[in-house]
Short mmCIF file of C-alpha atoms and ligand atoms in Angstrom, two decimals:
data_model
loop_
_atom_site.label_atom_id
_atom_site.label_comp_id
_atom_site.label_asym_id
_atom_site.label_seq_id
_atom_site.Cartn_x
_atom_site.Cartn_y
_atom_site.Cartn_z
CA MET A 1 126.56 184.31 124.30
CA THR A 2 126.21 185.39 128.11
CA ASP A 3 129.00 184.85 130.56
CA ASP A 4 127.37 182.43 132.49
CA LEU A 5 126.44 180.44 129.53
CA GLY A 6 129.84 180.44 128.44
CA ALA A 7 131.43 178.70 131.65
CA LEU A 8 128.51 176.77 131.93
CA LEU A 9 129.16 174.88 128.48
CA ALA A 10 132.73 175.31 128.86
CA SER A 11 132.33 172.96 131.81
CA ALA A 12 129.55 170.48 130.08
CA PRO A 13 132.42 167.96 128.85
CA THR A 14 133.75 167.69 132.20
CA LEU A 15 130.50 166.87 133.66
CA PRO A 16 130.48 163.23 135.11
CA ARG A 17 127.99 160.75 132.90
CA THR A 18 125.77 158.64 135.12
CA PRO A 19 122.68 157.74 132.84
CA SER A 20 119.82 156.09 135.09
CA VAL A 21 118.48 154.45 131.55
CA ARG A 22 120.14 152.07 128.95
CA SER A 23 119.43 150.78 125.73
CA LEU A 24 119.19 146.79 126.61
CA LEU A 25 119.24 144.31 122.73
CA ALA A 26 115.65 142.79 123.77
CA GLY A 27 115.64 141.15 120.18
CA THR A 28 116.90 140.56 116.80
CA GLY A 29 115.74 139.56 113.69
CA GLY A 30 116.23 139.23 109.95
CA TYR A 31 114.88 138.74 106.52
CA LEU A 32 116.98 137.63 103.33
CA PRO A 33 114.97 136.92 99.98
CA GLU A 34 114.62 133.38 98.91
CA ARG A 35 116.89 134.29 95.67
CA VAL A 36 120.24 133.73 95.88
CA LEU A 37 122.64 134.58 92.97
CA THR A 38 125.73 132.94 93.07
CA ASN A 39 128.98 134.37 91.33
CA ASP A 40 129.45 132.16 89.17
CA GLU A 41 126.08 133.27 87.79
CA LEU A 42 127.36 136.86 87.26
CA ALA A 43 130.23 135.07 85.67
CA ARG A 44 127.93 134.24 82.54
CA THR A 45 127.04 137.42 81.60
CA LEU A 46 129.63 139.52 83.14
CA ASP A 47 133.49 139.95 82.79
CA THR A 48 134.52 138.41 86.15
CA SER A 49 134.92 135.27 88.01
CA ASP A 50 134.20 133.43 91.02
CA ALA A 51 137.78 133.63 91.90
CA TRP A 52 138.54 137.47 91.63
CA ILE A 53 135.36 138.05 93.41
CA VAL A 54 136.17 135.94 96.42
CA GLU A 55 139.89 136.67 96.39
CA ARG A 56 139.06 140.68 96.22
CA THR A 57 135.80 140.87 98.22
CA GLY A 58 135.12 137.28 100.03
CA ILE A 59 131.57 137.09 98.82
CA ARG A 60 130.42 134.21 97.11
CA GLN A 61 126.64 135.14 96.78
CA ARG A 62 123.61 137.31 97.54
CA HIS A 63 120.04 137.40 97.95
CA ILE A 64 117.89 139.26 95.13
CA ALA A 65 114.34 140.89 96.36
CA GLY A 66 111.49 139.28 94.27
CA PRO A 67 109.17 141.59 92.17
CA HIS A 68 106.84 141.98 95.27
CA GLU A 69 109.68 142.25 97.79
CA THR A 70 110.27 146.23 99.19
CA ALA A 71 112.22 147.59 101.95
CA CYS A 72 108.67 147.85 103.27
CA SER A 73 108.36 144.10 102.82
CA MET A 74 111.47 142.64 104.24
CA GLY A 75 111.84 145.16 106.76
CA ALA A 76 108.67 144.46 108.34
CA ALA A 77 109.16 140.91 108.18
CA ALA A 78 113.10 141.47 109.70
CA ALA A 79 110.82 143.64 112.66
CA ARG A 80 108.28 140.53 113.30
CA ALA A 81 111.20 138.10 113.90
CA ALA A 82 113.02 140.58 116.07
CA LEU A 83 109.83 140.88 118.02
CA GLY A 84 109.25 137.16 118.32
CA ALA A 85 112.98 136.69 119.74
CA ALA A 86 111.88 139.47 122.22
CA GLY A 87 108.60 138.10 123.18
CA ALA A 88 107.28 141.76 122.67
CA ALA A 89 103.89 142.84 121.48
CA PRO A 90 103.34 145.29 118.43
CA ALA A 91 101.54 146.96 121.05
CA ASP A 92 104.58 147.19 123.36
CA ILE A 93 106.20 149.52 120.61
CA ASP A 94 106.67 153.61 120.79
CA ALA A 95 109.01 153.84 118.07
CA VAL A 96 110.04 152.65 114.73
CA ILE A 97 113.40 154.13 113.38
CA VAL A 98 114.28 152.86 109.74
CA ALA A 99 117.43 153.50 108.43
CA THR A 100 117.60 152.52 104.28
CA SER A 101 118.70 154.41 101.24
CA THR A 102 115.77 152.38 98.62
CA PRO A 103 112.53 153.20 100.23
CA ASP A 104 109.83 152.06 98.48
CA GLN A 105 108.56 156.06 98.29
CA ALA A 106 109.74 158.96 99.07
CA PHE A 107 107.07 159.40 101.59
CA PRO A 108 105.27 158.07 103.78
CA ALA A 109 108.16 156.70 105.18
CA VAL A 110 109.04 153.33 105.15
CA ALA A 111 108.61 153.11 109.35
CA ALA A 112 105.35 154.45 108.94
CA ARG A 113 104.35 151.67 106.05
CA ILE A 114 105.86 149.14 108.48
CA GLN A 115 104.14 150.50 111.45
CA HIS A 116 101.05 149.89 110.17
CA ALA A 117 101.86 146.59 109.08
CA LEU A 118 102.81 145.67 112.44
CA GLY A 119 99.42 146.84 113.72
CA ILE A 120 100.96 149.55 115.86
CA GLN A 121 98.61 152.11 116.64
CA ARG A 122 100.95 154.66 118.81
CA GLY A 123 104.17 156.40 118.97
CA PHE A 124 106.21 157.68 115.96
CA ALA A 125 107.77 156.09 112.88
CA PHE A 126 110.59 157.54 110.74
CA ASP A 127 113.58 157.19 108.06
CA LEU A 128 116.69 158.40 108.16
CA SER A 129 119.42 158.10 105.17
CA ALA A 130 123.17 157.47 105.99
CA ALA A 131 123.41 154.52 103.55
CA CYS A 132 125.58 151.78 104.88
CA SER A 133 126.26 153.74 108.25
CA GLY A 134 122.25 154.03 108.53
CA PHE A 135 122.09 151.29 110.95
CA ILE A 136 124.59 152.98 113.11
CA TYR A 137 123.34 156.21 112.74
CA ALA A 138 119.68 154.64 113.79
CA LEU A 139 120.66 153.16 117.01
CA ALA A 140 122.41 156.49 118.07
CA VAL A 141 118.86 158.17 117.43
CA ALA A 142 116.77 155.31 118.70
CA ASP A 143 119.08 155.66 122.08
CA ALA A 144 119.01 159.39 122.59
CA PHE A 145 114.68 159.01 122.44
CA ILE A 146 115.09 155.94 125.05
CA ARG A 147 117.53 158.05 127.22
CA LEU A 148 115.50 161.02 126.99
CA ARG A 149 112.23 158.78 128.17
CA GLN A 150 110.72 159.81 124.86
CA ALA A 151 110.21 156.21 124.04
CA ARG A 152 110.67 152.93 126.05
CA HIS A 153 110.78 150.46 123.06
CA ALA A 154 111.94 151.40 119.92
CA LEU A 155 112.42 149.16 116.84
CA VAL A 156 115.16 150.22 115.00
CA ILE A 157 115.71 148.62 111.33
CA GLY A 158 117.85 148.38 108.33
CA THR A 159 116.41 146.98 105.11
CA GLU A 160 117.46 147.71 101.37
CA VAL A 161 116.98 146.73 97.82
CA TYR A 162 120.63 147.73 96.41
CA SER A 163 119.69 145.27 93.34
CA ARG A 164 117.43 148.10 92.10
CA ILE A 165 119.96 150.88 92.20
CA LEU A 166 122.56 148.94 90.34
CA ASP A 167 124.14 148.75 87.00
CA TRP A 168 124.30 145.16 86.05
CA GLN A 169 126.50 145.64 83.96
CA ASP A 170 129.04 147.60 86.00
CA ARG A 171 131.29 144.73 87.38
CA ALA A 172 133.32 146.82 89.73
CA THR A 173 129.63 147.36 91.69
CA CYS A 174 126.83 145.01 90.68
CA VAL A 175 128.82 142.14 92.30
CA LEU A 176 129.34 143.96 95.52
CA PHE A 177 125.84 144.15 96.92
CA GLY A 178 122.98 142.06 98.09
CA ASP A 179 119.32 142.62 99.17
CA GLY A 180 117.88 142.39 102.99
CA ALA A 181 116.41 143.37 106.36
CA GLY A 182 117.56 143.35 109.59
CA ALA A 183 116.21 144.53 113.13
CA VAL A 184 116.56 145.30 116.33
CA LEU A 185 114.69 145.79 119.55
CA LEU A 186 116.16 148.21 121.88
CA SER A 187 114.29 148.36 125.77
CA ALA A 188 114.76 150.78 128.55
CA GLY A 189 116.26 149.40 131.15
CA PRO A 190 118.44 150.21 134.36
CA GLY A 191 122.09 151.72 133.89
CA THR A 192 124.84 153.39 136.47
CA GLY A 193 126.87 154.97 133.85
CA ALA A 194 129.54 152.08 134.31
CA SER A 195 130.97 150.37 131.18
CA THR A 196 129.91 146.99 133.15
CA ASP A 197 126.35 148.24 132.48
CA ARG A 198 124.18 146.09 129.89
CA GLY A 199 122.67 147.46 126.67
CA LEU A 200 124.26 150.69 124.43
CA LEU A 201 127.14 151.71 126.37
CA SER A 202 127.86 154.46 123.83
CA THR A 203 127.19 155.69 120.12
CA HIS A 204 129.59 157.80 117.72
CA LEU A 205 128.96 159.37 114.79
CA HIS A 206 130.82 161.03 111.95
CA ALA A 207 130.64 162.63 108.26
CA ASP A 208 132.42 164.11 105.96
CA GLY A 209 130.07 165.61 103.00
CA ALA A 210 133.55 166.59 101.36
CA LEU A 211 133.44 163.42 100.35
CA GLY A 212 130.50 162.79 99.02
CA ASP A 213 131.42 161.89 95.66
CA ILE A 214 133.23 158.96 95.83
CA LEU A 215 130.39 156.88 97.01
CA TYR A 216 126.82 158.02 95.93
CA VAL A 217 123.71 157.48 93.83
CA ASP A 218 123.58 159.57 91.16
CA GLY A 219 119.90 160.32 91.13
CA ALA A 220 116.49 159.85 93.37
CA VAL A 221 112.97 159.14 93.87
CA GLY A 222 112.37 162.41 92.87
CA ARG A 223 113.91 162.85 89.51
CA ARG A 224 112.25 161.68 86.59
CA ASP A 225 114.62 161.63 84.25
CA ARG A 226 117.07 159.29 86.65
CA PRO A 227 115.90 157.34 89.38
CA GLY A 228 119.52 156.37 90.24
CA THR A 229 122.24 154.41 89.95
CA LEU A 230 125.15 153.36 92.69
CA MET A 231 128.67 154.97 91.66
CA MET A 232 131.54 154.32 93.80
CA ASN A 233 135.88 154.78 93.87
CA GLY A 234 136.24 151.93 95.31
CA ARG A 235 139.66 152.06 95.85
CA GLU A 236 139.26 155.38 97.50
CA VAL A 237 136.12 154.46 99.92
CA PHE A 238 138.72 150.90 100.74
CA ARG A 239 140.88 153.58 102.09
CA HIS A 240 138.92 155.57 104.27
CA ALA A 241 137.08 152.56 105.53
CA VAL A 242 139.97 150.99 107.28
CA ALA A 243 141.55 154.50 108.39
CA ARG A 244 137.96 156.17 109.62
CA MET A 245 136.49 153.13 111.19
CA ALA A 246 139.85 152.02 113.22
CA GLU A 247 139.40 155.57 114.69
CA THR A 248 135.70 155.64 116.09
CA VAL A 249 136.63 151.94 117.45
CA ASP A 250 139.07 153.46 119.19
CA GLU A 251 137.35 156.73 120.06
CA ALA A 252 134.22 154.11 121.44
CA LEU A 253 136.96 152.32 123.69
CA ALA A 254 138.56 155.45 125.06
CA ASP A 255 135.15 157.01 125.96
CA ASN A 256 134.23 154.03 127.99
CA GLY A 257 137.65 153.71 129.55
CA LEU A 258 137.80 150.35 127.71
CA THR A 259 140.79 148.66 125.75
CA HIS A 260 140.89 146.26 122.94
CA ALA A 261 141.17 143.61 125.31
CA ASP A 262 137.93 144.06 126.78
CA VAL A 263 136.14 143.40 123.15
CA ASP A 264 134.81 139.98 122.78
CA TRP A 265 133.12 140.36 119.21
CA LEU A 266 133.28 143.06 115.95
CA VAL A 267 130.07 143.08 114.39
CA PRO A 268 131.25 145.01 111.24
CA HIS A 269 129.45 146.42 108.23
CA GLN A 270 129.95 143.51 105.48
CA ALA A 271 131.68 145.62 102.92
CA ASN A 272 134.71 143.43 101.93
CA LEU A 273 135.94 140.75 104.05
CA ARG A 274 139.80 142.28 103.59
CA ILE A 275 138.47 145.64 105.68
CA ILE A 276 136.85 143.04 108.12
CA ASP A 277 139.78 140.63 108.86
CA ALA A 278 142.27 144.10 109.01
CA MET A 279 139.45 145.39 112.08
CA GLY A 280 139.65 142.06 113.40
CA ARG A 281 143.25 141.87 113.64
CA ARG A 282 143.27 145.26 114.76
CA LEU A 283 141.45 144.50 117.69
CA HIS A 284 143.59 141.47 118.49
CA LEU A 285 140.05 139.30 117.91
CA PRO A 286 140.53 135.79 116.43
CA PRO A 287 138.58 135.16 113.30
CA GLU A 288 135.89 133.10 115.40
CA ARG A 289 135.28 136.36 117.54
CA VAL A 290 134.49 138.42 114.09
CA VAL A 291 130.89 137.58 112.70
CA VAL A 292 131.00 137.58 108.79
CA THR A 293 128.20 137.18 106.37
CA ILE A 294 129.45 138.86 103.68
CA ASP A 295 130.05 135.68 101.83
CA ARG A 296 126.56 134.80 101.99
CA HIS A 297 124.61 137.98 101.71
CA ALA A 298 127.25 140.52 100.11
CA ASN A 299 127.00 144.18 101.02
CA THR A 300 123.60 144.55 102.13
CA SER A 301 124.23 148.66 103.36
CA ALA A 302 121.94 149.33 106.34
CA ALA A 303 121.16 145.80 106.97
CA SER A 304 124.32 144.21 107.27
CA ILE A 305 124.94 144.70 110.80
CA PRO A 306 121.73 144.10 111.89
CA LEU A 307 121.32 140.73 109.88
CA ALA A 308 124.91 139.64 110.80
CA LEU A 309 123.73 140.60 114.90
CA ALA A 310 120.68 138.86 114.59
CA GLU A 311 122.39 135.71 112.79
CA ALA A 312 125.20 135.21 115.61
CA LEU A 313 122.01 135.59 118.39
CA ALA A 314 120.25 132.96 117.32
CA GLY A 315 123.02 130.93 116.98
CA GLN A 316 123.77 131.58 120.46
CA ARG A 317 127.58 132.62 119.91
CA ILE A 318 127.60 135.95 121.34
CA ARG A 319 126.30 135.53 125.06
CA PRO A 320 124.57 137.63 127.48
CA GLY A 321 127.38 140.16 129.59
CA GLN A 322 129.78 139.92 126.57
CA LEU A 323 130.77 143.54 125.08
CA VAL A 324 130.49 143.82 120.72
CA VAL A 325 131.65 146.68 118.72
CA MET A 326 130.03 147.72 116.06
CA GLU A 327 131.52 149.94 112.94
CA ALA A 328 130.64 151.02 109.63
CA LEU A 329 131.13 153.39 106.99
CA GLY A 330 129.45 154.56 103.61
CA GLY A 331 128.37 156.56 101.31
CA GLY A 332 128.59 160.63 102.90
CA LEU A 333 131.07 159.75 103.91
CA THR A 334 129.14 158.77 107.03
CA TRP A 335 131.14 156.54 109.63
CA GLY A 336 130.48 155.79 113.33
CA SER A 337 130.61 152.97 115.78
CA ALA A 338 128.53 151.60 118.76
CA LEU A 339 129.25 149.76 121.87
CA LEU A 340 126.73 147.05 123.00
CA ARG A 341 127.23 144.90 126.18
CA ILE A 342 124.65 142.09 125.62
O1 LIG B 401 129.63 149.41 101.96
C1 LIG B 401 129.84 150.93 101.65
C2 LIG B 401 131.59 151.18 101.76
N1 LIG B 401 132.14 150.22 100.58
C3 LIG B 401 133.24 149.55 100.79
O2 LIG B 401 133.90 149.78 101.60
C4 LIG B 401 134.52 148.94 99.44
C5 LIG B 401 135.54 149.64 99.62
N2 LIG B 401 136.00 148.99 98.57
C6 LIG B 401 136.29 147.63 97.90
O3 LIG B 401 135.84 146.58 98.74
C7 LIG B 401 137.11 147.23 96.76
O4 LIG B 401 138.06 148.63 96.60
C8 LIG B 401 136.51 146.70 96.04
C9 LIG B 401 136.04 145.15 95.92
C10 LIG B 401 135.57 147.58 95.63
C11 LIG B 401 137.66 146.55 94.31
O5 LIG B 401 138.61 145.65 94.98
P1 LIG B 401 139.94 146.25 94.76
O6 LIG B 401 141.15 145.43 95.29
O7 LIG B 401 139.97 147.96 95.58
O8 LIG B 401 140.51 146.56 93.04
P2 LIG B 401 140.24 147.53 92.10
O9 LIG B 401 139.22 148.42 92.01
O10 LIG B 401 141.61 148.25 92.32
O11 LIG B 401 140.29 146.63 90.41
C12 LIG B 401 141.46 146.03 90.59
C13 LIG B 401 141.20 145.16 89.20
C14 LIG B 401 141.02 147.02 88.18
O12 LIG B 401 141.24 146.14 86.96
P3 LIG B 401 142.71 146.37 86.24
O13 LIG B 401 142.44 148.43 85.99
O14 LIG B 401 143.93 146.33 87.46
O15 LIG B 401 143.25 146.13 84.73
C15 LIG B 401 139.48 146.54 87.88
O16 LIG B 401 138.94 146.76 86.65
O17 LIG B 401 140.13 144.33 88.90
C16 LIG B 401 139.16 144.75 88.20
N3 LIG B 401 137.96 144.46 88.37
C17 LIG B 401 137.13 143.49 88.15
N4 LIG B 401 137.42 142.32 87.78
C18 LIG B 401 136.81 141.04 87.71
C19 LIG B 401 137.08 144.95 89.51
N5 LIG B 401 135.67 144.36 89.32
C20 LIG B 401 135.97 143.55 88.92
C21 LIG B 401 135.22 142.48 88.64
N6 LIG B 401 136.03 141.50 87.88
N7 LIG B 401 134.11 142.47 89.43
#
């Protein structure tokens, strides 16, 4: 590295942040399959009970995709709803980014299939894989494209059919997950760099591949012998989830010169109500300021945050100008947070 470049890089962290473009939340949408599977139904064939599942996880039911429903079909439905909520047309969209661990095919990407299903004929489309953190990762990537002026309107979608990668005999995992899709439309808007701006204030991503074996799928589309089943050391993941998500929320607030007192809403990944409650208490938020869908949706992985956001915005619980914290942790391990002013 030359001395000049070294000096330039050393000064980079102290450069003022003055983004003139922000990614604004223009619309949200969700899709859930019709079929609802209750805890009591599971308890008929599995050594479990509604009482255990509710007490240890907060889950009461989950939605399960029908035979013809896939990550593509559910993601397209959620994206249509987001476009409708934003009053946007398919022709406006120049980026489709999908977070999924359960794509219909290795390729084309689910995003490309959804682009076509929506009648979008320009721009770019791709998938990314970061398990339950996928939506936060996809938001971060879309935000970067918007700030770099490579996209003006980006659809960010989380869509999952975990029912197809579960061992339905394993009570430790199969009771935890559900299927569904959520989508947001991010649109370029003006910003000043201040934390009072509307839109995404910042995103914070992390990964630690050394922890890959505590939550993984033991196969892939490319393996004929093993399409893949989800495996998890629940206690270990739980431990990391509480610690890592707390850190990344504090990091997000500090990066914007904000404190816990500035947060209006927590829209967390929905993995376990005990984790969600712990995060809410840490932020000193009353329960009514924490968006909870896990009781009805279970853990829909990359779809859980956009589904929760869509529900809270449709019900007009979250209002313009309010500050929303989102956080997630998933296989990888991957984790991250995002701060969004509505
Ligand atoms: O989205 C990705 C991130 N995922 C997460 O954040 C999940 C994090 N982990 C968790 O949410 C929790 O660890 C679980 C919900 C998975 C498990 O709850 P836990 O309180 O940590 O239970 P445990 O794994 O320590 O198991 C306690 C007992 C065990 O029995 P013994 O060994 O004490 O006799 C399990 O065999 O509960 C048993 N058990 C069940 N009992 C009835 C495990 N699953 C079930 C079940 N029904 N479905």
